[in-house]
């Protein structure tokens, strides 16, 4: 199949799906983005648009929108349980001199700006549509929606996540992703006046907190614990108690959590899809290809990197299977490297190691990601 104007169906409207829809539509292809949810997802969470991710968003044409909607920052501060500064890490300006090094942004704001950009480029968003099956018909695909509607496509980008039944059906031999026995809890609170960059706070064994400015009046908090919040108390009450175990700059945020503050909890999943990442006309992207712990902001960053690489290949490739092979060649080794480093940090959270050096690991990651995939 030659790649002229393709019909591309993207299944799943998370960050990976939205970014890939934007990438494909931006290259002039006919894109339909299908998502089961009737409304855009609005998690009470923040996203750390780290330097490499901002560079890729710039390549997709949405970095300026991201900067306007979020909170630009330079550098990361890490403190211990007593509030003493352990170290600071610089953040390199990978997106060029005109843009900041990195940006904190609310989860819903990033989703909205990616969706708006995709639609401006001509993508059609089909929300409230469940995909029951993806069938190969010759060298093309038929996407079967609930209610017996069918979509025909030359390429299907599967962005439904690591535990999706569709992923299991299309890649039946794939090993299931592994839960790491760790959960992250997210909320949005009032930004402390002096918080102008991410603050990483170390807690007791298995506990870490990250405070990220996302707007001038808002910050995102993320707290990791070895097991999900449990018990009969409401999630905000439990999260307040968890925060109080950290140093004063983080513990003080507990006062900003009201009884009705939304809190999102997500288990940490880990695993990279074995080769190949494609089956017939279907290519796995995002968490379905590489389920990464959220450490260092790489779960979102690697999904956007998928989209930027896809845009590059759609602009130059002449045949679909060659595009799929080139995509995996550029993404697989990179994703495995990042997965190894993020998983190492997650395991250190769970089982603290006296030889662990978080600063050194973060610097190694920065060196790995300094050049585009």
mmCIF file of C-alpha atoms in Angstrom:
data_model
loop_
_atom_site.group_PDB
_atom_site.id
_atom_site.type_symbol
_atom_site.label_atom_id
_atom_site.label_comp_id
_atom_site.label_asym_id
_atom_site.label_seq_id
_atom_site.Cartn_x
_atom_site.Cartn_y
_atom_site.Cartn_z
ATOM 1 C CA UNK A 1 0.000 0.000 0.000
ATOM 2 C CA UNK A 2 1.426 3.357 -1.023
ATOM 3 C CA UNK A 3 1.073 6.301 1.330
ATOM 4 C CA UNK A 4 -0.685 9.134 -0.421
ATOM 5 C CA UNK A 5 -3.796 10.413 1.333
ATOM 6 C CA UNK A 6 -4.657 7.708 3.817
ATOM 7 C CA UNK A 7 -7.757 7.026 5.838
ATOM 8 C CA UNK A 8 -6.428 6.746 9.376
ATOM 9 C CA UNK A 9 -8.563 5.710 12.336
ATOM 10 C CA UNK A 10 -7.209 6.475 15.792
ATOM 11 C CA UNK A 11 -8.844 4.478 18.601
ATOM 12 C CA UNK A 12 -8.609 6.154 21.998
ATOM 13 C CA UNK A 13 -8.565 9.870 22.829
ATOM 14 C CA UNK A 14 -5.927 9.967 25.544
ATOM 15 C CA UNK A 15 -2.723 11.903 25.050
ATOM 16 C CA UNK A 16 -1.278 9.338 22.633
ATOM 17 C CA UNK A 17 -4.430 9.181 20.518
ATOM 18 C CA UNK A 18 -4.949 12.943 20.399
ATOM 19 C CA UNK A 19 -1.308 13.632 19.570
ATOM 20 C CA UNK A 20 -1.219 10.943 16.866
ATOM 21 C CA UNK A 21 -4.467 12.238 15.359
ATOM 22 C CA UNK A 22 -2.894 15.697 15.209
ATOM 23 C CA UNK A 23 0.289 14.276 13.661
ATOM 24 C CA UNK A 24 -1.586 12.392 10.947
ATOM 25 C CA UNK A 25 -4.063 15.180 10.152
ATOM 26 C CA UNK A 26 -1.207 17.658 10.050
ATOM 27 C CA UNK A 27 0.325 15.591 7.237
ATOM 28 C CA UNK A 28 -2.867 15.891 5.208
ATOM 29 C CA UNK A 29 -4.422 12.481 5.873
ATOM 30 C CA UNK A 30 -8.120 11.831 6.519
ATOM 31 C CA UNK A 31 -8.303 11.118 10.258
ATOM 32 C CA UNK A 32 -11.152 9.847 12.415
ATOM 33 C CA UNK A 33 -10.535 9.714 16.155
ATOM 34 C CA UNK A 34 -12.882 7.378 18.028
ATOM 35 C CA UNK A 35 -13.346 7.346 21.795
ATOM 36 C CA UNK A 36 -15.788 5.486 24.011
ATOM 37 C CA UNK A 37 -16.274 8.413 26.410
ATOM 38 C CA UNK A 38 -18.999 10.834 25.424
ATOM 39 C CA UNK A 39 -17.123 13.788 26.943
ATOM 40 C CA UNK A 40 -13.422 14.637 27.165
ATOM 41 C CA UNK A 41 -11.747 13.148 30.204
ATOM 42 C CA UNK A 42 -11.104 15.675 32.983
ATOM 43 C CA UNK A 43 -8.749 14.114 35.503
ATOM 44 C CA UNK A 44 -7.900 16.293 38.526
ATOM 45 C CA UNK A 45 -4.237 15.925 37.670
ATOM 46 C CA UNK A 46 -1.259 17.748 36.236
ATOM 47 C CA UNK A 47 1.095 16.822 33.415
ATOM 48 C CA UNK A 48 4.768 17.683 33.474
ATOM 49 C CA UNK A 49 5.650 18.756 29.946
ATOM 50 C CA UNK A 50 9.340 17.936 30.299
ATOM 51 C CA UNK A 51 11.921 19.369 27.858
ATOM 52 C CA UNK A 52 11.793 16.524 25.338
ATOM 53 C CA UNK A 53 7.998 16.521 25.360
ATOM 54 C CA UNK A 54 7.882 20.284 24.777
ATOM 55 C CA UNK A 55 10.296 19.831 21.859
ATOM 56 C CA UNK A 56 7.938 17.252 20.333
ATOM 57 C CA UNK A 57 4.880 19.416 20.930
ATOM 58 C CA UNK A 58 6.717 22.226 19.137
ATOM 59 C CA UNK A 59 7.254 19.910 16.153
ATOM 60 C CA UNK A 60 3.492 19.192 16.203
ATOM 61 C CA UNK A 61 2.729 22.936 16.308
ATOM 62 C CA UNK A 62 1.156 23.194 19.768
ATOM 63 C CA UNK A 63 4.023 24.210 22.078
ATOM 64 C CA UNK A 64 2.974 27.871 22.169
ATOM 65 C CA UNK A 65 -0.576 26.888 23.112
ATOM 66 C CA UNK A 66 0.843 24.687 25.853
ATOM 67 C CA UNK A 67 2.973 27.505 27.257
ATOM 68 C CA UNK A 68 0.019 29.898 27.270
ATOM 69 C CA UNK A 69 -2.239 27.377 29.018
ATOM 70 C CA UNK A 70 0.335 26.208 31.572
ATOM 71 C CA UNK A 71 3.161 27.407 33.804
ATOM 72 C CA UNK A 72 6.670 27.654 32.343
ATOM 73 C CA UNK A 73 9.536 26.610 34.590
ATOM 74 C CA UNK A 74 13.279 26.007 34.679
ATOM 75 C CA UNK A 75 14.940 23.481 36.986
ATOM 76 C CA UNK A 76 13.752 20.868 39.499
ATOM 77 C CA UNK A 77 14.291 20.898 43.266
ATOM 78 C CA UNK A 78 14.498 17.718 45.358
ATOM 79 C CA UNK A 79 14.137 17.783 49.175
ATOM 80 C CA UNK A 80 14.270 15.180 51.941
ATOM 81 C CA UNK A 81 11.743 14.424 54.715
ATOM 82 C CA UNK A 82 13.015 17.344 56.796
ATOM 83 C CA UNK A 83 12.786 19.805 53.922
ATOM 84 C CA UNK A 84 16.529 19.962 53.335
ATOM 85 C CA UNK A 85 17.549 20.445 49.721
ATOM 86 C CA UNK A 86 19.155 17.271 48.389
ATOM 87 C CA UNK A 87 19.990 18.583 44.935
ATOM 88 C CA UNK A 88 18.755 20.659 42.036
ATOM 89 C CA UNK A 89 18.596 19.589 38.419
ATOM 90 C CA UNK A 90 18.720 21.948 35.463
ATOM 91 C CA UNK A 91 16.248 21.544 32.622
ATOM 92 C CA UNK A 92 17.718 22.025 29.167
ATOM 93 C CA UNK A 93 15.898 24.135 26.564
ATOM 94 C CA UNK A 94 15.411 21.349 24.033
ATOM 95 C CA UNK A 95 12.544 23.141 22.273
ATOM 96 C CA UNK A 96 14.792 26.031 21.243
ATOM 97 C CA UNK A 97 15.730 29.437 22.668
ATOM 98 C CA UNK A 98 12.304 31.011 22.108
ATOM 99 C CA UNK A 99 10.452 28.556 24.363
ATOM 100 C CA UNK A 100 10.969 27.779 28.054
ATOM 101 C CA UNK A 101 12.657 24.601 29.198
ATOM 102 C CA UNK A 102 9.478 22.914 30.423
ATOM 103 C CA UNK A 103 5.863 23.540 31.371
ATOM 104 C CA UNK A 104 3.433 22.304 33.999
ATOM 105 C CA UNK A 105 -0.137 22.043 32.715
ATOM 106 C CA UNK A 106 -3.471 20.703 33.912
ATOM 107 C CA UNK A 107 -4.415 17.324 32.448
ATOM 108 C CA UNK A 108 -7.693 18.609 30.984
ATOM 109 C CA UNK A 109 -6.039 21.666 29.434
ATOM 110 C CA UNK A 110 -3.469 19.609 27.532
ATOM 111 C CA UNK A 111 -6.150 17.227 26.278
ATOM 112 C CA UNK A 112 -8.283 20.158 25.126
ATOM 113 C CA UNK A 113 -5.544 21.933 23.222
ATOM 114 C CA UNK A 114 -4.453 18.711 21.460
ATOM 115 C CA UNK A 115 -8.057 17.993 20.462
ATOM 116 C CA UNK A 116 -8.591 21.535 19.196
ATOM 117 C CA UNK A 117 -5.377 21.426 17.167
ATOM 118 C CA UNK A 118 -6.307 18.061 15.635
ATOM 119 C CA UNK A 119 -9.731 19.358 14.609
ATOM 120 C CA UNK A 120 -8.187 22.505 13.106
ATOM 121 C CA UNK A 121 -6.037 20.215 10.953
ATOM 122 C CA UNK A 122 -9.135 18.366 9.759
ATOM 123 C CA UNK A 123 -9.449 15.398 12.125
ATOM 124 C CA UNK A 124 -12.983 14.213 12.937
ATOM 125 C CA UNK A 125 -13.627 13.397 16.610
ATOM 126 C CA UNK A 126 -16.219 10.684 17.221
ATOM 127 C CA UNK A 127 -16.918 10.651 20.944
ATOM 128 C CA UNK A 128 -19.274 8.257 22.703
ATOM 129 C CA UNK A 129 -18.437 5.499 20.216
ATOM 130 C CA UNK A 130 -17.346 2.113 21.521
ATOM 131 C CA UNK A 131 -15.098 0.049 19.260
ATOM 132 C CA UNK A 132 -16.190 -3.581 19.420
ATOM 133 C CA UNK A 133 -13.652 -5.024 16.993
ATOM 134 C CA UNK A 134 -11.015 -4.206 14.403
ATOM 135 C CA UNK A 135 -11.123 -6.518 11.400
ATOM 136 C CA UNK A 136 -8.616 -6.929 8.581
ATOM 137 C CA UNK A 137 -10.272 -6.754 5.161
ATOM 138 C CA UNK A 138 -7.631 -7.383 2.525
ATOM 139 C CA UNK A 139 -4.832 -4.961 3.289
ATOM 140 C CA UNK A 140 -7.185 -2.507 4.991
ATOM 141 C CA UNK A 141 -9.119 -2.389 8.271
ATOM 142 C CA UNK A 142 -12.754 -2.288 9.266
ATOM 143 C CA UNK A 143 -13.416 -0.698 12.647
ATOM 144 C CA UNK A 144 -16.663 -2.047 14.101
ATOM 145 C CA UNK A 145 -18.464 0.396 16.375
ATOM 146 C CA UNK A 146 -21.329 -0.255 18.757
ATOM 147 C CA UNK A 147 -24.638 -0.002 16.955
ATOM 148 C CA UNK A 148 -23.242 -1.797 13.901
ATOM 149 C CA UNK A 149 -21.551 1.269 12.407
ATOM 150 C CA UNK A 150 -18.405 0.521 10.410
ATOM 151 C CA UNK A 151 -15.408 2.701 9.627
ATOM 152 C CA UNK A 152 -13.015 1.796 6.831
ATOM 153 C CA UNK A 153 -9.338 2.663 7.274
ATOM 154 C CA UNK A 154 -5.966 2.107 5.670
ATOM 155 C CA UNK A 155 -4.230 2.385 9.052
ATOM 156 C CA UNK A 156 -5.561 1.989 12.587
ATOM 157 C CA UNK A 157 -3.573 3.545 15.415
ATOM 158 C CA UNK A 158 -4.440 1.678 18.599
ATOM 159 C CA UNK A 159 -4.165 4.119 21.520
ATOM 160 C CA UNK A 160 -6.480 2.401 24.001
ATOM 161 C CA UNK A 161 -3.976 1.591 26.737
ATOM 162 C CA UNK A 162 -2.132 -1.426 28.038
ATOM 163 C CA UNK A 163 -5.134 -3.259 29.513
ATOM 164 C CA UNK A 164 -7.504 -2.728 26.623
ATOM 165 C CA UNK A 165 -9.460 -5.781 25.379
ATOM 166 C CA UNK A 166 -8.721 -4.570 21.849
ATOM 167 C CA UNK A 167 -4.980 -4.742 22.511
ATOM 168 C CA UNK A 168 -5.389 -8.282 23.864
ATOM 169 C CA UNK A 169 -7.437 -9.296 20.802
ATOM 170 C CA UNK A 170 -5.007 -7.835 18.260
ATOM 171 C CA UNK A 171 -1.839 -8.935 20.065
ATOM 172 C CA UNK A 172 -2.959 -12.224 21.694
ATOM 173 C CA UNK A 173 0.600 -13.393 22.364
ATOM 174 C CA UNK A 174 1.588 -10.184 24.156
ATOM 175 C CA UNK A 175 2.619 -10.528 27.763
ATOM 176 C CA UNK A 176 0.240 -8.670 30.081
ATOM 177 C CA UNK A 177 1.595 -5.536 31.690
ATOM 178 C CA UNK A 178 2.680 -5.959 35.280
ATOM 179 C CA UNK A 179 1.300 -3.921 38.179
ATOM 180 C CA UNK A 180 4.175 -2.711 40.353
ATOM 181 C CA UNK A 181 2.241 -2.669 43.615
ATOM 182 C CA UNK A 182 2.321 1.101 43.669
ATOM 183 C CA UNK A 183 -0.303 3.781 43.136
ATOM 184 C CA UNK A 184 -0.147 7.498 42.433
ATOM 185 C CA UNK A 185 -2.776 9.887 43.776
ATOM 186 C CA UNK A 186 -3.419 13.169 41.997
ATOM 187 C CA UNK A 187 -5.223 16.397 42.833
ATOM 188 C CA UNK A 188 -5.196 20.074 41.892
ATOM 189 C CA UNK A 189 -4.797 22.649 44.664
ATOM 190 C CA UNK A 190 -3.977 26.311 45.144
ATOM 191 C CA UNK A 191 -0.413 27.064 44.089
ATOM 192 C CA UNK A 192 1.906 28.128 46.918
ATOM 193 C CA UNK A 193 3.123 31.665 46.086
ATOM 194 C CA UNK A 194 6.812 30.704 45.969
ATOM 195 C CA UNK A 195 6.397 27.528 43.928
ATOM 196 C CA UNK A 196 7.883 28.374 40.533
ATOM 197 C CA UNK A 197 9.228 24.938 39.515
ATOM 198 C CA UNK A 198 8.608 21.278 40.371
ATOM 199 C CA UNK A 199 9.309 20.243 43.935
ATOM 200 C CA UNK A 200 10.105 16.560 44.488
ATOM 201 C CA UNK A 201 9.823 15.524 48.147
ATOM 202 C CA UNK A 202 11.147 12.251 49.484
ATOM 203 C CA UNK A 203 9.087 10.574 52.193
ATOM 204 C CA UNK A 204 9.290 7.319 54.074
ATOM 205 C CA UNK A 205 9.866 3.985 52.320
ATOM 206 C CA UNK A 206 7.713 3.811 49.229
ATOM 207 C CA UNK A 207 6.500 7.413 49.476
ATOM 208 C CA UNK A 208 7.252 10.382 47.247
ATOM 209 C CA UNK A 209 5.410 13.615 46.481
ATOM 210 C CA UNK A 210 5.682 15.950 43.506
ATOM 211 C CA UNK A 211 4.251 19.465 43.470
ATOM 212 C CA UNK A 212 4.038 21.028 40.017
ATOM 213 C CA UNK A 213 2.844 24.561 39.188
ATOM 214 C CA UNK A 214 0.319 24.414 36.335
ATOM 215 C CA UNK A 215 -1.119 27.941 36.379
ATOM 216 C CA UNK A 216 -0.457 31.066 38.409
ATOM 217 C CA UNK A 217 -3.180 30.037 40.848
ATOM 218 C CA UNK A 218 -3.039 26.252 40.594
ATOM 219 C CA UNK A 219 -0.595 23.441 41.327
ATOM 220 C CA UNK A 220 -0.829 19.724 40.774
ATOM 221 C CA UNK A 221 0.143 17.324 43.517
ATOM 222 C CA UNK A 222 1.067 13.690 42.984
ATOM 223 C CA UNK A 223 1.760 11.316 45.854
ATOM 224 C CA UNK A 224 2.951 7.752 45.468
ATOM 225 C CA UNK A 225 2.319 5.028 48.016
ATOM 226 C CA UNK A 226 3.125 1.308 48.007
ATOM 227 C CA UNK A 227 -0.570 0.415 47.936
ATOM 228 C CA UNK A 228 -3.683 2.331 46.863
ATOM 229 C CA UNK A 229 -5.468 4.516 49.395
ATOM 230 C CA UNK A 230 -7.762 2.204 51.302
ATOM 231 C CA UNK A 231 -10.346 2.411 54.040
ATOM 232 C CA UNK A 232 -13.675 4.040 54.579
ATOM 233 C CA UNK A 233 -12.403 7.626 54.800
ATOM 234 C CA UNK A 234 -12.952 9.827 51.726
ATOM 235 C CA UNK A 235 -10.015 10.072 49.330
ATOM 236 C CA UNK A 236 -9.307 13.770 50.126
ATOM 237 C CA UNK A 237 -9.042 12.926 53.845
ATOM 238 C CA UNK A 238 -6.660 10.070 53.157
ATOM 239 C CA UNK A 239 -4.582 12.208 50.817
ATOM 240 C CA UNK A 240 -4.370 14.939 53.459
ATOM 241 C CA UNK A 241 -2.967 12.384 55.889
ATOM 242 C CA UNK A 242 -0.463 11.160 53.308
ATOM 243 C CA UNK A 243 0.770 14.698 52.630
ATOM 244 C CA UNK A 244 1.336 15.397 56.309
ATOM 245 C CA UNK A 245 4.090 12.763 56.378
ATOM 246 C CA UNK A 246 6.288 14.927 54.121
ATOM 247 C CA UNK A 247 8.398 18.013 54.749
ATOM 248 C CA UNK A 248 6.586 21.269 55.714
ATOM 249 C CA UNK A 249 6.431 22.759 52.173
ATOM 250 C CA UNK A 250 4.449 19.693 51.054
ATOM 251 C CA UNK A 251 2.564 18.993 54.295
ATOM 252 C CA UNK A 252 1.142 22.536 54.172
ATOM 253 C CA UNK A 253 -0.735 21.646 50.989
ATOM 254 C CA UNK A 254 -3.018 19.337 52.989
ATOM 255 C CA UNK A 255 -4.855 22.456 54.187
ATOM 256 C CA UNK A 256 -5.873 23.172 50.575
ATOM 257 C CA UNK A 257 -7.611 19.827 50.141
ATOM 258 C CA UNK A 258 -11.311 20.242 50.882
ATOM 259 C CA UNK A 259 -13.679 17.361 51.511
ATOM 260 C CA UNK A 260 -15.047 17.767 47.984
ATOM 261 C CA UNK A 261 -11.657 18.101 46.224
ATOM 262 C CA UNK A 262 -11.504 15.561 43.385
ATOM 263 C CA UNK A 263 -8.736 12.987 43.791
ATOM 264 C CA UNK A 264 -7.669 10.537 41.087
ATOM 265 C CA UNK A 265 -5.836 7.301 41.840
ATOM 266 C CA UNK A 266 -3.949 5.333 39.212
ATOM 267 C CA UNK A 267 -2.047 2.046 39.667
ATOM 268 C CA UNK A 268 1.459 1.914 38.226
ATOM 269 C CA UNK A 269 1.740 -0.488 35.291
ATOM 270 C CA UNK A 270 4.951 -1.557 33.607
ATOM 271 C CA UNK A 271 5.743 -3.330 30.365
ATOM 272 C CA UNK A 272 6.835 -2.857 26.756
ATOM 273 C CA UNK A 273 5.092 -4.705 23.932
ATOM 274 C CA UNK A 274 7.214 -7.385 22.315
ATOM 275 C CA UNK A 275 8.003 -6.956 18.637
ATOM 276 C CA UNK A 276 6.256 -6.399 16.373
ATOM 277 C CA UNK A 277 4.174 -3.415 17.505
ATOM 278 C CA UNK A 278 1.910 -3.855 14.489
ATOM 279 C CA UNK A 279 -0.462 -6.497 13.219
ATOM 280 C CA UNK A 280 -1.859 -6.161 9.722
ATOM 281 C CA UNK A 281 -3.121 -2.587 9.377
ATOM 282 C CA UNK A 282 -2.982 -1.876 13.153
ATOM 283 C CA UNK A 283 -0.113 -0.105 14.920
ATOM 284 C CA UNK A 284 0.058 0.164 18.735
ATOM 285 C CA UNK A 285 1.004 3.550 20.171
ATOM 286 C CA UNK A 286 1.113 5.069 23.643
ATOM 287 C CA UNK A 287 0.588 2.876 26.700
ATOM 288 C CA UNK A 288 -0.478 -0.032 24.518
ATOM 289 C CA UNK A 289 3.074 -0.181 23.151
ATOM 290 C CA UNK A 290 4.975 1.008 26.235
ATOM 291 C CA UNK A 291 3.323 1.149 29.648
ATOM 292 C CA UNK A 292 5.702 3.299 31.689
ATOM 293 C CA UNK A 293 5.652 4.275 35.339
ATOM 294 C CA UNK A 294 4.873 8.013 35.510
ATOM 295 C CA UNK A 295 8.266 8.839 37.032
ATOM 296 C CA UNK A 296 10.091 11.762 35.408
ATOM 297 C CA UNK A 297 6.996 12.613 33.325
ATOM 298 C CA UNK A 298 7.853 9.961 30.762
ATOM 299 C CA UNK A 299 4.501 8.177 30.411
ATOM 300 C CA UNK A 300 3.055 11.250 28.670
ATOM 301 C CA UNK A 301 6.324 12.283 27.032
ATOM 302 C CA UNK A 302 6.851 8.968 25.269
ATOM 303 C CA UNK A 303 3.280 9.016 23.946
ATOM 304 C CA UNK A 304 3.869 12.433 22.382
ATOM 305 C CA UNK A 305 7.197 11.197 21.013
ATOM 306 C CA UNK A 306 5.247 8.441 19.246
ATOM 307 C CA UNK A 307 3.188 11.138 17.526
ATOM 308 C CA UNK A 308 6.179 13.220 16.489
ATOM 309 C CA UNK A 309 7.951 10.192 14.999
ATOM 310 C CA UNK A 310 4.720 9.218 13.229
ATOM 311 C CA UNK A 311 4.506 12.705 11.681
ATOM 312 C CA UNK A 312 8.086 12.409 10.428
ATOM 313 C CA UNK A 313 7.456 9.016 8.854
ATOM 314 C CA UNK A 314 4.143 9.970 7.260
ATOM 315 C CA UNK A 315 5.975 12.832 5.561
ATOM 316 C CA UNK A 316 8.639 10.562 4.045
ATOM 317 C CA UNK A 317 7.527 6.901 3.935
ATOM 318 C CA UNK A 318 6.031 5.505 0.741
ATOM 319 C CA UNK A 319 4.637 2.175 1.963
ATOM 320 C CA UNK A 320 2.640 1.231 5.061
ATOM 321 C CA UNK A 321 4.548 -1.820 6.253
ATOM 322 C CA UNK A 322 7.815 0.060 5.808
ATOM 323 C CA UNK A 323 6.356 2.880 7.890
ATOM 324 C CA UNK A 324 5.405 0.448 10.651
ATOM 325 C CA UNK A 325 8.865 -1.117 10.653
ATOM 326 C CA UNK A 326 10.562 2.275 10.692
ATOM 327 C CA UNK A 327 8.314 3.433 13.523
ATOM 328 C CA UNK A 328 9.273 0.492 15.695
ATOM 329 C CA UNK A 329 12.937 0.837 14.794
ATOM 330 C CA UNK A 330 12.928 4.443 15.996
ATOM 331 C CA UNK A 331 10.726 3.897 19.031
ATOM 332 C CA UNK A 332 11.289 0.419 20.490
ATOM 333 C CA UNK A 333 14.856 0.681 21.797
ATOM 334 C CA UNK A 334 14.225 4.220 23.031
ATOM 335 C CA UNK A 335 11.049 3.218 24.866
ATOM 336 C CA UNK A 336 12.824 0.263 26.469
ATOM 337 C CA UNK A 337 15.656 2.495 27.707
ATOM 338 C CA UNK A 338 13.228 4.984 29.226
ATOM 339 C CA UNK A 339 11.125 2.153 30.652
ATOM 340 C CA UNK A 340 14.173 0.698 32.389
ATOM 341 C CA UNK A 341 15.025 4.029 34.040
ATOM 342 C CA UNK A 342 11.465 4.882 35.068
ATOM 343 C CA UNK A 343 10.972 1.361 36.427
ATOM 344 C CA UNK A 344 14.215 1.620 38.398
ATOM 345 C CA UNK A 345 12.894 4.767 40.089
ATOM 346 C CA UNK A 346 9.595 3.026 40.833
ATOM 347 C CA UNK A 347 11.380 0.052 42.390
ATOM 348 C CA UNK A 348 13.489 2.408 44.505
ATOM 349 C CA UNK A 349 10.249 3.914 45.794
ATOM 350 C CA UNK A 350 9.014 0.486 46.798
ATOM 351 C CA UNK A 351 12.266 -0.936 48.130
ATOM 352 C CA UNK A 352 14.668 1.862 49.089
ATOM 353 C CA UNK A 353 18.241 1.015 48.261
ATOM 354 C CA UNK A 354 21.161 2.601 50.047
ATOM 355 C CA UNK A 355 23.072 2.727 46.765
ATOM 356 C CA UNK A 356 20.220 4.424 44.876
ATOM 357 C CA UNK A 357 21.133 7.789 43.358
ATOM 358 C CA UNK A 358 18.004 9.497 42.029
ATOM 359 C CA UNK A 359 19.919 12.540 40.821
ATOM 360 C CA UNK A 360 22.312 10.416 38.795
ATOM 361 C CA UNK A 361 19.398 8.459 37.303
ATOM 362 C CA UNK A 362 17.610 11.682 36.315
ATOM 363 C CA UNK A 363 20.772 13.008 34.682
ATOM 364 C CA UNK A 364 21.193 9.748 32.767
ATOM 365 C CA UNK A 365 17.633 10.054 31.528
ATOM 366 C CA UNK A 366 18.208 13.652 30.440
ATOM 367 C CA UNK A 367 21.270 12.605 28.447
ATOM 368 C CA UNK A 368 19.292 9.810 26.782
ATOM 369 C CA UNK A 369 16.506 12.175 25.745
ATOM 370 C CA UNK A 370 18.662 15.129 24.728
ATOM 371 C CA UNK A 371 18.445 14.112 21.057
ATOM 372 C CA UNK A 372 15.104 13.445 19.318
ATOM 373 C CA UNK A 373 14.182 9.824 18.589
#
